PDB file of C-alpha atoms in Angstrom:
ATOM      1  CA  GLN A   1      -9.505  64.851 -27.203  1.00  0.00           C
ATOM      2  CA  ASP A   2      -6.508  66.309 -29.065  1.00  0.00           C
ATOM      3  CA  ALA A   3      -3.962  65.073 -26.522  1.00  0.00           C
ATOM      4  CA  ARG A   4      -5.400  61.563 -26.723  1.00  0.00           C
ATOM      5  CA  THR A   5      -5.220  61.642 -30.518  1.00  0.00           C
ATOM      6  CA  TRP A   6      -1.508  62.518 -30.452  1.00  0.00           C
ATOM      7  CA  LYS A   7      -0.806  60.031 -27.653  1.00  0.00           C
ATOM      8  CA  ASN A   8      -2.519  57.251 -29.621  1.00  0.00           C
ATOM      9  CA  LYS A   9      -0.314  58.127 -32.617  1.00  0.00           C
ATOM     10  CA  GLY A  10       2.754  57.449 -30.474  1.00  0.00           C
ATOM     11  CA  TYR A  11       3.807  60.986 -29.544  1.00  0.00           C
ATOM     12  CA  PRO A  12       5.305  61.410 -26.047  1.00  0.00           C
ATOM     13  CA  VAL A  13       2.285  63.196 -24.581  1.00  0.00           C
ATOM     14  CA  SER A  14       0.870  62.779 -21.083  1.00  0.00           C
ATOM     15  CA  ILE A  15      -2.567  63.819 -19.946  1.00  0.00           C
ATOM     16  CA  VAL A  16      -2.610  65.495 -16.540  1.00  0.00           C
ATOM     17  CA  TYR A  17      -5.327  67.179 -14.533  1.00  0.00           C
ATOM     18  CA  PRO A  18      -4.417  70.074 -12.210  1.00  0.00           C
ATOM     19  CA  ILE A  19      -4.881  69.219  -8.533  1.00  0.00           C
ATOM     20  CA  GLU A  20      -6.604  72.600  -8.157  1.00  0.00           C
ATOM     21  CA  GLY A  21      -9.298  71.274 -10.468  1.00  0.00           C
ATOM     22  CA  THR A  22     -10.363  71.701 -14.041  1.00  0.00           C
ATOM     23  CA  MET A  23     -13.563  72.786 -15.724  1.00  0.00           C
ATOM     24  CA  LEU A  24     -15.914  70.169 -17.060  1.00  0.00           C
ATOM     25  CA  ASN A  25     -17.088  70.872 -20.601  1.00  0.00           C
ATOM     26  CA  VAL A  26     -20.606  69.554 -20.815  1.00  0.00           C
ATOM     27  CA  ASP A  27     -22.464  69.165 -24.066  1.00  0.00           C
ATOM     28  CA  GLY A  28     -26.196  69.436 -23.868  1.00  0.00           C
ATOM     29  CA  ILE A  29     -29.375  68.775 -25.733  1.00  0.00           C
ATOM     30  CA  ALA A  30     -32.810  70.097 -24.880  1.00  0.00           C
ATOM     31  CA  LEU A  31     -36.232  70.820 -26.231  1.00  0.00           C
ATOM     32  CA  VAL A  32     -37.319  74.415 -25.722  1.00  0.00           C
ATOM     33  CA  GLU A  33     -40.821  74.811 -24.365  1.00  0.00           C
ATOM     34  CA  ASN A  34     -43.228  76.764 -26.613  1.00  0.00           C
ATOM     35  CA  ALA A  35     -40.697  76.878 -29.470  1.00  0.00           C
ATOM     36  CA  HIS A  36     -42.847  75.301 -32.205  1.00  0.00           C
ATOM     37  CA  PRO A  37     -40.714  72.170 -32.345  1.00  0.00           C
ATOM     38  CA  HIS A  38     -40.359  69.972 -35.371  1.00  0.00           C
ATOM     39  CA  PRO A  39     -42.568  66.868 -35.036  1.00  0.00           C
ATOM     40  CA  LYS A  40     -39.471  64.656 -34.878  1.00  0.00           C
ATOM     41  CA  SER A  41     -37.643  66.692 -32.206  1.00  0.00           C
ATOM     42  CA  LYS A  42     -38.369  64.228 -29.403  1.00  0.00           C
ATOM     43  CA  LYS A  43     -37.277  61.330 -31.593  1.00  0.00           C
ATOM     44  CA  LEU A  44     -33.954  63.080 -32.253  1.00  0.00           C
ATOM     45  CA  VAL A  45     -33.343  63.619 -28.531  1.00  0.00           C
ATOM     46  CA  HIS A  46     -34.220  59.991 -27.773  1.00  0.00           C
ATOM     47  CA  TYR A  47     -31.892  58.828 -30.563  1.00  0.00           C
ATOM     48  CA  LEU A  48     -28.931  60.991 -29.483  1.00  0.00           C
ATOM     49  CA  THR A  49     -29.280  59.892 -25.869  1.00  0.00           C
ATOM     50  CA  SER A  50     -29.852  56.227 -26.722  1.00  0.00           C
ATOM     51  CA  ARG A  51     -27.468  53.601 -25.398  1.00  0.00           C
ATOM     52  CA  SER A  52     -26.227  52.655 -28.884  1.00  0.00           C
ATOM     53  CA  VAL A  53     -25.372  56.239 -29.874  1.00  0.00           C
ATOM     54  CA  GLN A  54     -23.720  56.933 -26.519  1.00  0.00           C
ATOM     55  CA  GLN A  55     -21.635  53.744 -26.862  1.00  0.00           C
ATOM     56  CA  ARG A  56     -20.518  54.883 -30.307  1.00  0.00           C
ATOM     57  CA  LEU A  57     -19.519  58.334 -29.011  1.00  0.00           C
ATOM     58  CA  VAL A  58     -17.409  56.681 -26.307  1.00  0.00           C
ATOM     59  CA  ALA A  59     -15.817  54.183 -28.707  1.00  0.00           C
ATOM     60  CA  GLU A  60     -15.102  56.539 -31.606  1.00  0.00           C
ATOM     61  CA  PHE A  61     -14.520  59.903 -29.917  1.00  0.00           C
ATOM     62  CA  ASP A  62     -13.442  59.021 -26.350  1.00  0.00           C
ATOM     63  CA  ALA A  63     -16.445  60.988 -25.112  1.00  0.00           C
ATOM     64  CA  LYS A  64     -17.782  60.615 -21.601  1.00  0.00           C
ATOM     65  CA  SER A  65     -21.308  59.239 -21.839  1.00  0.00           C
ATOM     66  CA  ILE A  66     -24.295  60.862 -20.191  1.00  0.00           C
ATOM     67  CA  ARG A  67     -25.650  57.386 -19.486  1.00  0.00           C
ATOM     68  CA  LYS A  68     -24.691  55.365 -16.417  1.00  0.00           C
ATOM     69  CA  ASP A  69     -25.231  52.107 -18.327  1.00  0.00           C
ATOM     70  CA  VAL A  70     -22.490  52.971 -20.853  1.00  0.00           C
ATOM     71  CA  SER A  71     -18.956  52.143 -19.740  1.00  0.00           C
ATOM     72  CA  GLU A  72     -16.124  54.608 -20.151  1.00  0.00           C
ATOM     73  CA  GLN A  73     -13.134  53.864 -22.370  1.00  0.00           C
ATOM     74  CA  SER A  74     -10.723  51.315 -20.993  1.00  0.00           C
ATOM     75  CA  ASP A  75      -7.758  53.379 -22.245  1.00  0.00           C
ATOM     76  CA  GLN A  76      -5.514  53.811 -19.192  1.00  0.00           C
ATOM     77  CA  SER A  77      -4.471  57.313 -20.297  1.00  0.00           C
ATOM     78  CA  ILE A  78      -8.055  58.507 -19.890  1.00  0.00           C
ATOM     79  CA  GLU A  79      -8.900  59.189 -16.276  1.00  0.00           C
ATOM     80  CA  ASN A  80     -12.243  57.974 -14.994  1.00  0.00           C
ATOM     81  CA  LEU A  81     -14.584  60.961 -14.734  1.00  0.00           C
ATOM     82  CA  LYS A  82     -15.161  60.447 -11.005  1.00  0.00           C
ATOM     83  CA  ASN A  83     -11.377  60.781 -10.416  1.00  0.00           C
ATOM     84  CA  ILE A  84     -10.905  64.093 -12.249  1.00  0.00           C
ATOM     85  CA  PRO A  85     -10.692  67.025  -9.800  1.00  0.00           C
ATOM     86  CA  LEU A  86     -13.253  69.626 -10.829  1.00  0.00           C
ATOM     87  CA  ILE A  87     -13.516  73.299  -9.975  1.00  0.00           C
ATOM     88  CA  PRO A  88     -16.792  73.737  -8.083  1.00  0.00           C
ATOM     89  CA  LYS A  89     -19.348  75.910  -9.832  1.00  0.00           C
ATOM     90  CA  SER A  90     -19.311  78.215  -6.791  1.00  0.00           C
ATOM     91  CA  LYS A  91     -15.653  79.061  -7.560  1.00  0.00           C
ATOM     92  CA  LEU A  92     -16.324  80.025 -11.179  1.00  0.00           C
ATOM     93  CA  PRO A  93     -16.882  83.707 -11.962  1.00  0.00           C
ATOM     94  CA  ASP A  94     -20.541  84.657 -12.283  1.00  0.00           C
ATOM     95  CA  ILE A  95     -20.386  87.119 -15.158  1.00  0.00           C
ATOM     96  CA  PRO A  96     -22.453  87.440 -18.327  1.00  0.00           C
ATOM     97  CA  HIS A  97     -21.031  85.691 -21.380  1.00  0.00           C
ATOM     98  CA  HIS A  98     -20.513  88.919 -23.364  1.00  0.00           C
ATOM     99  CA  LYS A  99     -18.434  90.410 -20.506  1.00  0.00           C
ATOM    100  CA  PHE A 100     -16.328  87.257 -20.341  1.00  0.00           C
ATOM    101  CA  LEU A 101     -15.649  87.454 -24.090  1.00  0.00           C
ATOM    102  CA  TYR A 102     -14.618  91.102 -23.705  1.00  0.00           C
ATOM    103  CA  MET A 103     -12.237  90.213 -20.849  1.00  0.00           C
ATOM    104  CA  ILE A 104     -10.350  87.586 -22.836  1.00  0.00           C
ATOM    105  CA  GLN A 105      -9.846  89.701 -25.960  1.00  0.00           C
TER     106      GLN A 105
END
């Protein structure tokens, strides 16, 4: 997101993806079973995953939509998600989050 912002402002920035692969940062939304949900929880999930909201996220924030019926940005500097080399989950370290945080300090 930041690189695209600077590129769109005219700075000489290029967006590249390592051929070895990159991690995919996935945002999520879920309802937790047996968590005494608010009566409007399901409505919120339906709203956030609706076509209109997903289109707005793509248009305003260059986000990649979770919906297949929402087109990606036509900006040529943004690679199509299917063309971005990803590191397979099997290659990522399988360590608890607290140990990872300790390692990077």
